[in-house]
């Protein structure tokens, strides 16, 4: 792909502030004159949004971890083919709320699926496509769950035990330590203006470094 747009993702446990920061990143891209799309996972396409409803709904309680993993990648395959790759090929930037790092964190760290099995699906579905920049909004699960709880009724993931989110957080941090150039950690436990200042600095630096 020549002159393709950049692929930016936001990650973190529930209530970390991804949706809030996504809007800010969009504003920064707009100010920099970049064309972009905003999207999310699981979801982003009509089929993906249907899979999202199935994945988050309490009626799916007891779904096996492998089923959950495969549905995440089914939604991702559709998302890549129908939306992400075409946008990047048109030169648009893609701003996505969660992507495959979430699978390593939730299905890997949270559910205990070995990373090697996730990697097989990643290679099959993505064929080397990865985010260029990932902002990991890191905070203690107690803080994130309290913020998320104030906002809406819990979905199927949000009813997991605290220990589940501690494993998810640790898996995210392990990913960031393994790929420090791509995954930039933001201290999301700070008050919103401070979090937004950290995000703005990282995104401005990335925009100016992009070809
Ligand atoms: N999932 C998975 O298991 N595997 C995968 O591969 C993928 C996903 C892709 C849906 O994701 C679920 O899918 C998710 C993992 C799983 N688990 N759950 N649940 P989601 O991203 O759509 O759902 P979410 O994580 O629950 O998003 P969220 O709760 O909307 O969180 P957020 O977007 O990070 O937070 P927010 O809405 O921006 O902020 C939450 C509240 O906190 C809000 O009232 C803000 O005003 C407030 N806030 C934000 N920042 C601050 C600061 N700094 N201080 C104080 N208050 C703040």
mmCIF file of C-alpha atoms and ligand atoms in Angstrom:
data_model
loop_
_atom_site.group_PDB
_atom_site.id
_atom_site.type_symbol
_atom_site.label_atom_id
_atom_site.label_comp_id
_atom_site.label_asym_id
_atom_site.label_seq_id
_atom_site.Cartn_x
_atom_site.Cartn_y
_atom_site.Cartn_z
ATOM 1 C CA UNK A 1 0.000 0.000 0.000
ATOM 2 C CA UNK A 2 1.569 3.318 -1.001
ATOM 3 C CA UNK A 3 0.624 6.542 0.808
ATOM 4 C CA UNK A 4 -1.705 4.581 2.994
ATOM 5 C CA UNK A 5 -3.305 6.168 6.026
ATOM 6 C CA UNK A 6 -2.080 5.319 9.526
ATOM 7 C CA UNK A 7 -3.896 2.903 11.815
ATOM 8 C CA UNK A 8 -4.337 4.097 15.408
ATOM 9 C CA UNK A 9 -5.988 2.062 18.164
ATOM 10 C CA UNK A 10 -7.022 2.802 21.729
ATOM 11 C CA UNK A 11 -6.896 0.085 24.360
ATOM 12 C CA UNK A 12 -7.459 -0.392 28.055
ATOM 13 C CA UNK A 13 -9.761 -2.025 30.563
ATOM 14 C CA UNK A 14 -13.371 -0.902 30.968
ATOM 15 C CA UNK A 15 -13.836 2.714 31.979
ATOM 16 C CA UNK A 16 -10.247 3.603 31.066
ATOM 17 C CA UNK A 17 -11.504 6.519 28.954
ATOM 18 C CA UNK A 18 -11.068 5.107 25.440
ATOM 19 C CA UNK A 19 -14.286 6.629 24.061
ATOM 20 C CA UNK A 20 -13.491 9.980 25.669
ATOM 21 C CA UNK A 21 -9.930 10.000 24.233
ATOM 22 C CA UNK A 22 -11.048 8.741 20.813
ATOM 23 C CA UNK A 23 -12.979 11.984 20.342
ATOM 24 C CA UNK A 24 -9.867 13.988 21.245
ATOM 25 C CA UNK A 25 -7.663 12.052 18.811
ATOM 26 C CA UNK A 26 -10.276 12.696 16.101
ATOM 27 C CA UNK A 27 -10.077 16.444 16.804
ATOM 28 C CA UNK A 28 -6.269 16.346 16.588
ATOM 29 C CA UNK A 29 -6.393 14.526 13.238
ATOM 30 C CA UNK A 30 -8.926 17.031 11.951
ATOM 31 C CA UNK A 31 -6.735 19.966 13.039
ATOM 32 C CA UNK A 32 -3.795 18.321 11.240
ATOM 33 C CA UNK A 33 -5.884 18.096 8.065
ATOM 34 C CA UNK A 34 -5.933 14.279 7.960
ATOM 35 C CA UNK A 35 -8.946 12.460 6.598
ATOM 36 C CA UNK A 36 -9.977 9.661 8.927
ATOM 37 C CA UNK A 37 -12.684 7.221 9.950
ATOM 38 C CA UNK A 38 -13.669 6.256 13.494
ATOM 39 C CA UNK A 39 -14.633 2.695 14.216
ATOM 40 C CA UNK A 40 -14.642 0.076 16.965
ATOM 41 C CA UNK A 41 -14.219 -3.593 17.815
ATOM 42 C CA UNK A 42 -15.973 -5.837 18.144
ATOM 43 C CA UNK A 43 -18.173 -4.153 15.531
ATOM 44 C CA UNK A 44 -17.600 -1.561 12.854
ATOM 45 C CA UNK A 45 -19.699 -3.312 10.168
ATOM 46 C CA UNK A 46 -23.351 -4.480 10.207
ATOM 47 C CA UNK A 47 -22.264 -8.106 10.706
ATOM 48 C CA UNK A 48 -19.639 -7.076 13.265
ATOM 49 C CA UNK A 49 -22.209 -5.081 15.248
ATOM 50 C CA UNK A 50 -24.517 -8.139 15.296
ATOM 51 C CA UNK A 51 -21.622 -10.237 16.608
ATOM 52 C CA UNK A 52 -20.895 -7.527 19.186
ATOM 53 C CA UNK A 53 -24.464 -7.756 20.515
ATOM 54 C CA UNK A 54 -24.088 -11.543 20.823
ATOM 55 C CA UNK A 55 -20.725 -11.209 22.562
ATOM 56 C CA UNK A 56 -21.810 -8.578 25.102
ATOM 57 C CA UNK A 57 -25.306 -9.851 25.851
ATOM 58 C CA UNK A 58 -25.983 -11.683 29.098
ATOM 59 C CA UNK A 59 -27.973 -14.273 27.143
ATOM 60 C CA UNK A 60 -24.548 -15.518 25.927
ATOM 61 C CA UNK A 61 -23.447 -16.333 29.511
ATOM 62 C CA UNK A 62 -21.473 -19.567 29.512
ATOM 63 C CA UNK A 63 -20.172 -19.116 25.945
ATOM 64 C CA UNK A 64 -16.935 -21.112 25.682
ATOM 65 C CA UNK A 65 -13.679 -19.154 25.547
ATOM 66 C CA UNK A 66 -12.848 -20.622 22.127
ATOM 67 C CA UNK A 67 -16.245 -19.544 20.742
ATOM 68 C CA UNK A 68 -15.657 -16.047 22.112
ATOM 69 C CA UNK A 69 -12.195 -15.931 20.525
ATOM 70 C CA UNK A 70 -13.450 -17.118 17.136
ATOM 71 C CA UNK A 71 -16.346 -14.637 17.126
ATOM 72 C CA UNK A 72 -13.913 -11.789 17.876
ATOM 73 C CA UNK A 73 -11.822 -12.778 14.870
ATOM 74 C CA UNK A 74 -14.870 -13.359 12.651
ATOM 75 C CA UNK A 75 -15.962 -9.784 13.380
ATOM 76 C CA UNK A 76 -12.375 -8.576 12.830
ATOM 77 C CA UNK A 77 -12.037 -10.323 9.479
ATOM 78 C CA UNK A 78 -15.197 -8.610 8.232
ATOM 79 C CA UNK A 79 -14.083 -5.287 9.701
ATOM 80 C CA UNK A 80 -10.685 -5.428 8.007
ATOM 81 C CA UNK A 81 -12.014 -6.474 4.608
ATOM 82 C CA UNK A 82 -15.052 -4.188 4.486
ATOM 83 C CA UNK A 83 -13.865 -1.109 6.294
ATOM 84 C CA UNK A 84 -10.318 -0.789 7.639
ATOM 85 C CA UNK A 85 -8.261 -1.860 4.605
ATOM 86 C CA UNK A 86 -10.379 0.033 2.035
ATOM 87 C CA UNK A 87 -10.098 3.228 4.113
ATOM 88 C CA UNK A 88 -6.331 2.874 4.505
ATOM 89 C CA UNK A 89 -5.925 2.201 0.796
ATOM 90 C CA UNK A 90 -7.801 5.457 0.076
ATOM 91 C CA UNK A 91 -5.211 7.241 2.216
ATOM 92 C CA UNK A 92 -7.568 7.732 5.172
ATOM 93 C CA UNK A 93 -6.397 7.271 8.738
ATOM 94 C CA UNK A 94 -8.245 4.690 10.810
ATOM 95 C CA UNK A 95 -9.023 5.411 14.444
ATOM 96 C CA UNK A 96 -10.269 2.268 16.162
ATOM 97 C CA UNK A 97 -11.600 1.684 19.688
ATOM 98 C CA UNK A 98 -9.892 -1.660 20.510
ATOM 99 C CA UNK A 99 -8.309 -4.203 18.146
ATOM 100 C CA UNK A 100 -6.248 -7.402 18.497
ATOM 101 C CA UNK A 101 -4.345 -6.283 21.605
ATOM 102 C CA UNK A 102 -7.749 -6.579 23.332
ATOM 103 C CA UNK A 103 -7.914 -10.218 22.256
ATOM 104 C CA UNK A 104 -4.501 -10.960 23.781
ATOM 105 C CA UNK A 105 -5.585 -9.120 26.932
ATOM 106 C CA UNK A 106 -9.149 -10.459 27.396
ATOM 107 C CA UNK A 107 -9.197 -13.881 25.720
ATOM 108 C CA UNK A 108 -5.493 -14.446 26.474
ATOM 109 C CA UNK A 109 -4.883 -12.833 29.889
ATOM 110 C CA UNK A 110 -8.485 -12.866 31.095
ATOM 111 C CA UNK A 111 -9.730 -16.238 29.832
ATOM 112 C CA UNK A 112 -6.356 -18.017 29.757
ATOM 113 C CA UNK A 113 -6.165 -18.928 26.043
ATOM 114 C CA UNK A 114 -2.481 -19.387 25.097
ATOM 115 C CA UNK A 115 -1.068 -16.465 23.098
ATOM 116 C CA UNK A 116 0.292 -18.898 20.488
ATOM 117 C CA UNK A 117 -3.273 -19.880 19.530
ATOM 118 C CA UNK A 118 -4.358 -16.254 19.238
ATOM 119 C CA UNK A 119 -1.303 -15.586 17.090
ATOM 120 C CA UNK A 120 -2.415 -18.243 14.579
ATOM 121 C CA UNK A 121 -5.719 -16.417 14.064
ATOM 122 C CA UNK A 122 -3.986 -13.025 13.985
ATOM 123 C CA UNK A 123 -1.711 -14.155 11.160
ATOM 124 C CA UNK A 124 -4.561 -15.810 9.266
ATOM 125 C CA UNK A 125 -6.988 -12.887 9.502
ATOM 126 C CA UNK A 126 -4.633 -9.901 9.442
ATOM 127 C CA UNK A 127 -1.852 -11.094 7.141
ATOM 128 C CA UNK A 128 0.632 -8.758 8.779
ATOM 129 C CA UNK A 129 -1.669 -5.734 9.190
ATOM 130 C CA UNK A 130 -1.141 -4.187 12.638
ATOM 131 C CA UNK A 131 -1.816 -0.795 14.206
ATOM 132 C CA UNK A 132 0.910 1.811 13.688
ATOM 133 C CA UNK A 133 0.210 3.441 17.053
ATOM 134 C CA UNK A 134 -1.662 2.063 20.055
ATOM 135 C CA UNK A 135 -2.505 4.189 23.087
ATOM 136 C CA UNK A 136 -2.851 1.975 26.138
ATOM 137 C CA UNK A 137 -4.915 3.793 28.752
ATOM 138 C CA UNK A 138 -3.689 2.110 31.909
ATOM 139 C CA UNK A 139 -5.332 2.337 35.312
ATOM 140 C CA UNK A 140 -6.236 0.074 38.253
ATOM 141 C CA UNK A 141 -9.334 -2.022 37.497
ATOM 142 C CA UNK A 142 -11.095 -0.739 40.633
ATOM 143 C CA UNK A 143 -10.977 2.808 39.215
ATOM 144 C CA UNK A 144 -12.028 1.795 35.695
ATOM 145 C CA UNK A 145 -14.944 -0.338 36.859
ATOM 146 C CA UNK A 146 -16.168 2.424 39.175
ATOM 147 C CA UNK A 147 -16.140 4.891 36.261
ATOM 148 C CA UNK A 148 -17.845 2.453 33.870
ATOM 149 C CA UNK A 149 -20.416 1.489 36.523
ATOM 150 C CA UNK A 150 -21.531 5.104 36.958
ATOM 151 C CA UNK A 151 -22.322 5.314 33.273
ATOM 152 C CA UNK A 152 -24.419 2.293 32.266
ATOM 153 C CA UNK A 153 -25.643 -1.203 33.214
ATOM 154 C CA UNK A 154 -22.796 -3.759 33.089
ATOM 155 C CA UNK A 155 -22.451 -5.937 29.966
ATOM 156 C CA UNK A 156 -21.344 -9.603 29.993
ATOM 157 C CA UNK A 157 -17.625 -8.699 30.367
ATOM 158 C CA UNK A 158 -18.188 -6.050 33.013
ATOM 159 C CA UNK A 159 -19.727 -8.620 35.369
ATOM 160 C CA UNK A 160 -16.428 -10.555 35.541
ATOM 161 C CA UNK A 161 -14.522 -10.642 38.871
ATOM 162 C CA UNK A 162 -11.874 -8.067 39.721
ATOM 163 C CA UNK A 163 -9.168 -10.744 39.317
ATOM 164 C CA UNK A 164 -10.217 -11.117 35.637
ATOM 165 C CA UNK A 165 -9.550 -7.402 35.011
ATOM 166 C CA UNK A 166 -6.273 -7.586 36.916
ATOM 167 C CA UNK A 167 -5.126 -10.314 34.507
ATOM 168 C CA UNK A 168 -6.392 -8.266 31.527
ATOM 169 C CA UNK A 169 -4.457 -5.212 32.734
ATOM 170 C CA UNK A 170 -1.283 -7.235 33.248
ATOM 171 C CA UNK A 171 -1.576 -8.782 29.772
ATOM 172 C CA UNK A 172 -1.917 -5.295 28.256
ATOM 173 C CA UNK A 173 1.183 -4.109 30.141
ATOM 174 C CA UNK A 174 3.132 -7.184 28.972
ATOM 175 C CA UNK A 175 2.189 -6.349 25.360
ATOM 176 C CA UNK A 176 3.346 -2.750 25.843
ATOM 177 C CA UNK A 177 6.672 -3.843 27.308
ATOM 178 C CA UNK A 178 7.187 -6.203 24.358
ATOM 179 C CA UNK A 179 6.387 -3.505 21.752
ATOM 180 C CA UNK A 180 7.277 -0.151 23.317
ATOM 181 C CA UNK A 181 7.605 1.710 20.000
ATOM 182 C CA UNK A 182 4.035 0.892 18.939
ATOM 183 C CA UNK A 183 2.170 0.682 22.262
ATOM 184 C CA UNK A 184 2.454 3.871 24.310
ATOM 185 C CA UNK A 185 1.240 3.751 27.895
ATOM 186 C CA UNK A 186 -0.908 6.621 29.166
ATOM 187 C CA UNK A 187 -1.545 6.957 32.918
ATOM 188 C CA UNK A 188 -5.347 6.986 32.741
ATOM 189 C CA UNK A 189 -5.793 7.160 36.513
ATOM 190 C CA UNK A 190 -5.017 10.904 36.377
ATOM 191 C CA UNK A 191 -7.742 13.578 36.088
ATOM 192 C CA UNK A 192 -9.131 13.893 32.561
ATOM 193 C CA UNK A 193 -7.271 17.113 31.578
ATOM 194 C CA UNK A 194 -3.938 15.433 32.437
ATOM 195 C CA UNK A 195 -4.857 12.266 30.522
ATOM 196 C CA UNK A 196 -5.850 14.378 27.531
ATOM 197 C CA UNK A 197 -2.537 16.273 27.697
ATOM 198 C CA UNK A 198 -0.594 12.967 27.617
ATOM 199 C CA UNK A 199 -2.701 11.710 24.691
ATOM 200 C CA UNK A 200 -2.327 14.980 22.757
ATOM 201 C CA UNK A 201 1.468 14.950 23.121
ATOM 202 C CA UNK A 202 1.767 11.352 21.895
ATOM 203 C CA UNK A 203 -0.603 11.847 18.963
ATOM 204 C CA UNK A 204 1.000 15.125 17.848
ATOM 205 C CA UNK A 205 4.422 13.458 17.914
ATOM 206 C CA UNK A 206 3.064 10.537 15.882
ATOM 207 C CA UNK A 207 1.337 12.778 13.310
ATOM 208 C CA UNK A 208 4.514 14.739 12.698
ATOM 209 C CA UNK A 209 6.541 11.536 12.289
ATOM 210 C CA UNK A 210 4.148 9.943 9.772
ATOM 211 C CA UNK A 211 5.273 9.916 6.147
HETATM 212 N N1 LIG B 1 -13.336 -7.418 23.812
HETATM 213 C C1 LIG B 1 -12.682 -8.633 23.938
HETATM 214 O O1 LIG B 1 -12.892 -9.350 24.923
HETATM 215 N N2 LIG B 1 -11.801 -9.019 22.969
HETATM 216 C C2 LIG B 1 -11.566 -8.273 21.864
HETATM 217 O O2 LIG B 1 -10.780 -8.686 20.990
HETATM 218 C C3 LIG B 1 -12.237 -7.014 21.736
HETATM 219 C C4 LIG B 1 -13.105 -6.618 22.733
HETATM 220 C C5 LIG B 1 -11.980 -6.150 20.541
HETATM 221 C C6 LIG B 1 -16.554 -4.214 24.604
HETATM 222 O O3 LIG B 1 -15.564 -3.238 24.464
HETATM 223 C C7 LIG B 1 -15.995 -5.451 25.234
HETATM 224 O O4 LIG B 1 -15.381 -6.297 24.255
HETATM 225 C C8 LIG B 1 -14.914 -5.169 26.232
HETATM 226 C C9 LIG B 1 -13.765 -6.110 25.899
HETATM 227 C C10 LIG B 1 -14.305 -7.007 24.854
HETATM 228 N N3 LIG B 1 -15.320 -5.486 27.517
HETATM 229 N N4 LIG B 1 -16.193 -4.946 28.133
HETATM 230 N N5 LIG B 1 -17.034 -4.470 28.678
HETATM 231 P P1 LIG B 1 -15.886 -1.682 24.606
HETATM 232 O O5 LIG B 1 -14.601 -0.976 24.366
HETATM 233 O O6 LIG B 1 -17.000 -1.292 23.748
HETATM 234 O O7 LIG B 1 -16.416 -1.523 26.065
HETATM 235 P P2 LIG B 1 -15.805 -0.927 27.330
HETATM 236 O O8 LIG B 1 -14.399 -1.251 27.586
HETATM 237 O O9 LIG B 1 -16.765 -1.356 28.352
HETATM 238 O O10 LIG B 1 -15.792 0.616 27.028
HETATM 239 P P3 LIG B 1 -16.212 1.694 28.005
HETATM 240 O O11 LIG B 1 -16.761 1.185 29.300
HETATM 241 O O12 LIG B 1 -17.059 2.579 27.203
HETATM 242 O O13 LIG B 1 -14.881 2.323 28.453
HETATM 243 P P4 LIG B 1 -14.072 3.503 27.869
HETATM 244 O O14 LIG B 1 -14.510 3.836 26.477
HETATM 245 O O15 LIG B 1 -12.675 3.143 28.070
HETATM 246 O O16 LIG B 1 -14.413 4.701 28.839
HETATM 247 P P5 LIG B 1 -15.219 6.071 28.584
HETATM 248 O O17 LIG B 1 -16.660 5.796 28.166
HETATM 249 O O18 LIG B 1 -14.451 7.012 27.782
HETATM 250 O O19 LIG B 1 -15.205 6.610 30.080
HETATM 251 C C11 LIG B 1 -15.951 5.971 31.092
HETATM 252 C C12 LIG B 1 -16.452 7.025 32.105
HETATM 253 O O20 LIG B 1 -15.331 7.564 32.800
HETATM 254 C C13 LIG B 1 -17.158 8.211 31.442
HETATM 255 O O21 LIG B 1 -18.196 8.609 32.301
HETATM 256 C C14 LIG B 1 -16.065 9.278 31.372
HETATM 257 O O22 LIG B 1 -16.588 10.578 31.418
HETATM 258 C C15 LIG B 1 -15.268 8.968 32.627
HETATM 259 N N6 LIG B 1 -13.835 9.274 32.488
HETATM 260 C C16 LIG B 1 -13.026 9.063 31.423
HETATM 261 N N7 LIG B 1 -11.769 9.438 31.686
HETATM 262 C C17 LIG B 1 -11.772 9.916 32.960
HETATM 263 C C18 LIG B 1 -10.755 10.448 33.825
HETATM 264 N N8 LIG B 1 -9.476 10.556 33.437
HETATM 265 N N9 LIG B 1 -11.107 10.801 35.069
HETATM 266 C C19 LIG B 1 -12.388 10.663 35.496
HETATM 267 N N10 LIG B 1 -13.400 10.185 34.733
HETATM 268 C C20 LIG B 1 -13.092 9.808 33.486
#
